[in-house]
GROMACS .gro file of C-alpha atoms in nm:
model
  172
    1LEU     CA    1  -4.708   2.309   0.276
    2PRO     CA    2  -4.884   2.289  -0.059
    3TYR     CA    3  -4.756   2.488  -0.353
    4ASP     CA    4  -4.943   2.786  -0.484
    5PHE     CA    5  -4.922   2.670  -0.844
    6GLU     CA    6  -5.084   2.986  -0.978
    7LEU     CA    7  -4.797   3.195  -0.837
    8VAL     CA    8  -4.536   2.952  -0.971
    9GLN     CA    9  -4.705   2.935  -1.311
   10SER     CA   10  -4.735   3.310  -1.347
   11ALA     CA   11  -4.367   3.360  -1.241
   12VAL     CA   12  -4.241   3.095  -1.482
   13LEU     CA   13  -4.447   3.233  -1.772
   14ARG     CA   14  -4.325   3.582  -1.703
   15LEU     CA   15  -3.956   3.473  -1.690
   16LEU     CA   16  -3.989   3.258  -2.002
   17GLY     CA   17  -4.156   3.543  -2.187
   18ILE     CA   18  -3.856   3.773  -2.171
   19HIS     CA   19  -3.517   3.764  -2.341
   20PRO     CA   20  -3.252   3.568  -2.142
   21THR     CA   21  -3.031   3.873  -2.107
   22ASP     CA   22  -3.317   4.049  -1.928
   23GLY     CA   23  -3.365   3.762  -1.681
   24LEU     CA   24  -3.239   3.944  -1.374
   25GLU     CA   25  -3.455   4.248  -1.446
   26GLY     CA   26  -3.756   4.023  -1.503
   27TYR     CA   27  -3.690   3.836  -1.178
   28ASN     CA   28  -3.668   4.165  -0.987
   29GLN     CA   29  -4.011   4.263  -1.123
   30LEU     CA   30  -4.177   3.949  -0.979
   31TYR     CA   31  -4.397   3.983  -0.672
   32VAL     CA   32  -4.256   3.859  -0.343
   33GLY     CA   33  -4.506   3.569  -0.340
   34GLN     CA   34  -4.392   3.460  -0.685
   35LYS     CA   35  -4.024   3.471  -0.582
   36LEU     CA   36  -4.095   3.268  -0.270
   37ALA     CA   37  -4.297   3.011  -0.467
   38LEU     CA   38  -4.012   2.972  -0.720
   39LEU     CA   39  -3.754   2.947  -0.443
   40ARG     CA   40  -3.955   2.680  -0.263
   41LEU     CA   41  -3.999   2.481  -0.583
   42ILE     CA   42  -3.628   2.496  -0.660
   43ILE     CA   43  -3.527   2.402  -0.303
   44ASP     CA   44  -3.773   2.113  -0.290
   45GLY     CA   45  -3.645   1.989  -0.624
   46ALA     CA   46  -3.285   2.011  -0.509
   47CYS     CA   47  -3.356   1.855  -0.173
   48ASP     CA   48  -3.580   1.571  -0.285
   49VAL     CA   49  -3.527   1.350   0.018
   50GLU     CA   50  -3.570   1.023  -0.166
   51ARG     CA   51  -3.324   1.112  -0.443
   52VAL     CA   52  -3.072   1.263  -0.205
   53ALA     CA   53  -3.092   0.959   0.025
   54LYS     CA   54  -3.053   0.723  -0.272
   55ALA     CA   55  -2.750   0.913  -0.405
   56ALA     CA   56  -2.588   0.923  -0.061
   57GLU     CA   57  -2.656   0.552  -0.010
   58GLU     CA   58  -2.503   0.465  -0.348
   59LYS     CA   59  -2.197   0.672  -0.266
   60MET     CA   60  -2.156   0.502   0.072
   61ASN     CA   61  -2.203   0.159  -0.088
   62ARG     CA   62  -1.932   0.231  -0.345
   63ARG     CA   63  -1.699   0.352  -0.072
   64SER     CA   64  -1.768   0.041   0.137
   65GLU     CA   65  -1.699  -0.179  -0.165
   66TRP     CA   66  -1.369   0.000  -0.231
   67GLU     CA   67  -1.266  -0.031   0.133
   68ALA     CA   68  -1.354  -0.401   0.137
   69GLN     CA   69  -1.158  -0.458  -0.185
   70TYR     CA   70  -0.856  -0.272  -0.045
   71GLU     CA   71  -0.870  -0.472   0.277
   72ARG     CA   72  -0.894  -0.800   0.083
   73GLU     CA   73  -0.595  -0.708  -0.132
   74ASP     CA   74  -0.400  -0.597   0.175
   75ARG     CA   75  -0.477  -0.923   0.358
   76GLU     CA   76  -0.380  -1.127   0.051
   77ALA     CA   77  -0.053  -0.938   0.017
   78LYS     CA   78   0.029  -0.989   0.385
   79LYS     CA   79  -0.066  -1.355   0.359
   80ALA     CA   80   0.159  -1.401   0.055
   81THR     CA   81   0.448  -1.225   0.231
   82ARG     CA   82   0.400  -1.437   0.542
   83LYS     CA   83   0.387  -1.755   0.329
   84LYS     CA   84   0.705  -1.654   0.145
   85LYS     CA   85   0.886  -1.589   0.475
   86ASP     CA   86   0.770  -1.922   0.619
   87GLU     CA   87   0.888  -2.108   0.307
   88GLN     CA   88   1.224  -1.932   0.323
   89ARG     CA   89   1.252  -2.014   0.695
   90MET     CA   90   1.178  -2.382   0.620
   91ARG     CA   91   1.442  -2.392   0.343
   92VAL     CA   92   1.704  -2.234   0.568
   93ARG     CA   93   1.621  -2.476   0.851
   94ALA     CA   94   1.652  -2.773   0.613
   95GLN     CA   95   1.988  -2.644   0.482
   96LEU     CA   96   2.123  -2.602   0.835
   97GLU     CA   97   2.003  -2.947   0.938
   98GLU     CA   98   2.164  -3.097   0.626
   99LYS     CA   99   2.495  -2.927   0.710
  100ALA     CA  100   2.474  -3.058   1.066
  101ARG     CA  101   2.410  -3.413   0.939
  102ALA     CA  102   2.698  -3.387   0.692
  103SER     CA  103   2.942  -3.275   0.962
  104VAL     CA  104   2.833  -3.564   1.187
  105GLN     CA  105   2.886  -3.810   0.900
  106ASN     CA  106   3.233  -3.667   0.828
  107VAL     CA  107   3.333  -3.705   1.191
  108SER     CA  108   3.200  -4.063   1.211
  109GLU     CA  109   3.389  -4.161   0.894
  110GLU     CA  110   3.716  -4.046   1.052
  111GLY     CA  111   3.666  -4.299   1.329
  112GLU     CA  112   3.574  -4.059   1.606
  113THR     CA  113   3.251  -4.090   1.792
  114PRO     CA  114   3.006  -3.839   1.662
  115GLU     CA  115   2.843  -3.605   1.906
  116ILE     CA  116   2.469  -3.607   1.915
  117THR     CA  117   2.359  -3.284   1.759
  118GLU     CA  118   2.053  -3.104   1.878
  119ALA     CA  119   1.792  -2.970   1.641
  120VAL     CA  120   1.872  -2.647   1.467
  121SER     CA  121   1.772  -2.360   1.694
  122GLU     CA  122   1.553  -2.068   1.600
  123ALA     CA  123   1.846  -1.833   1.668
  124GLN     CA  124   2.056  -2.015   1.408
  125VAL     CA  125   1.776  -1.990   1.154
  126ASN     CA  126   1.732  -1.617   1.228
  127ALA     CA  127   2.106  -1.557   1.195
  128GLN     CA  128   2.115  -1.733   0.858
  129LEU     CA  129   1.808  -1.538   0.739
  130THR     CA  130   1.981  -1.214   0.842
  131LYS     CA  131   2.291  -1.314   0.643
  132GLN     CA  132   2.077  -1.387   0.339
  133ALA     CA  133   1.895  -1.054   0.371
  134ASP     CA  134   2.230  -0.873   0.395
  135ALA     CA  135   2.360  -1.057   0.090
  136GLU     CA  136   2.046  -0.969  -0.105
  137ALA     CA  137   2.078  -0.603  -0.003
  138CYS     CA  138   2.443  -0.596  -0.114
  139ASN     CA  139   2.384  -0.790  -0.439
  140GLY     CA  140   2.611  -1.073  -0.335
  141PRO     CA  141   2.741  -1.273  -0.043
  142VAL     CA  142   2.853  -1.081   0.263
  143THR     CA  143   3.157  -1.203   0.449
  144VAL     CA  144   3.234  -1.091   0.801
  145ILE     CA  145   3.605  -1.045   0.857
  146SER     CA  146   3.809  -0.940   1.156
  147ARG     CA  147   3.947  -0.589   1.202
  148GLU     CA  148   4.301  -0.719   1.144
  149SER     CA  149   4.202  -0.880   0.813
  150LEU     CA  150   4.028  -0.561   0.707
  151ASN     CA  151   4.337  -0.352   0.785
  152GLN     CA  152   4.562  -0.598   0.601
  153ASN     CA  153   4.335  -0.602   0.291
  154GLU     CA  154   4.318  -0.223   0.289
  155GLY     CA  155   4.697  -0.202   0.318
  156GLU     CA  156   4.745  -0.435   0.024
  157LEU     CA  157   4.493  -0.236  -0.179
  158VAL     CA  158   4.669   0.093  -0.097
  159VAL     CA  159   5.006  -0.048  -0.208
  160SER     CA  160   4.865  -0.183  -0.536
  161LEU     CA  161   4.689   0.147  -0.610
  162GLU     CA  162   5.009   0.343  -0.541
  163LEU     CA  163   5.200   0.114  -0.777
  164GLN     CA  164   4.938   0.160  -1.047
  165ALA     CA  165   4.946   0.537  -1.005
  166ALA     CA  166   5.329   0.541  -1.021
  167GLY     CA  167   5.330   0.330  -1.336
  168VAL     CA  168   5.542   0.050  -1.184
  169SER     CA  169   5.460  -0.312  -1.267
  170ASP     CA  170   5.416  -0.584  -1.003
  171THR     CA  171   5.762  -0.725  -1.076
  172GLY     CA  172   5.932  -0.396  -1.007
   0.00000   0.00000   0.00000
């Protein structure tokens, strides 16, 4: 629908010709046709299809770029983590194989026939990796001891703490 520019022009001139504080009163004095013409002009300006589409497209493009960047960084981080785990697995496997070779050499030097050792199994590598993870979590090596050893160590600790609390030296 074409604009009725005469209605728009007369409404704009009338509103611009009054003091800003009287704007609402001036708007209420406009004819219905003038109000509708102004409303249509404002809506068409706000809903300019080309501008709105361009702004929406730019926003979607930026979002797509951010998502792609996040996915790239996430893939790189996962790749680095996987590479680090594979390198650690290879080091552990090499250490276990070296220990196995050393034990075979020690046995052969003693004059006994060495047993043919099989390759280091994946279960052995996983067990060693678990030990290393536990040691890292505890800030030092982790030693697994039997229940009897634990009870004995606790008993010795209790006795030494009681002696310290009583003020008696180790020699009596």
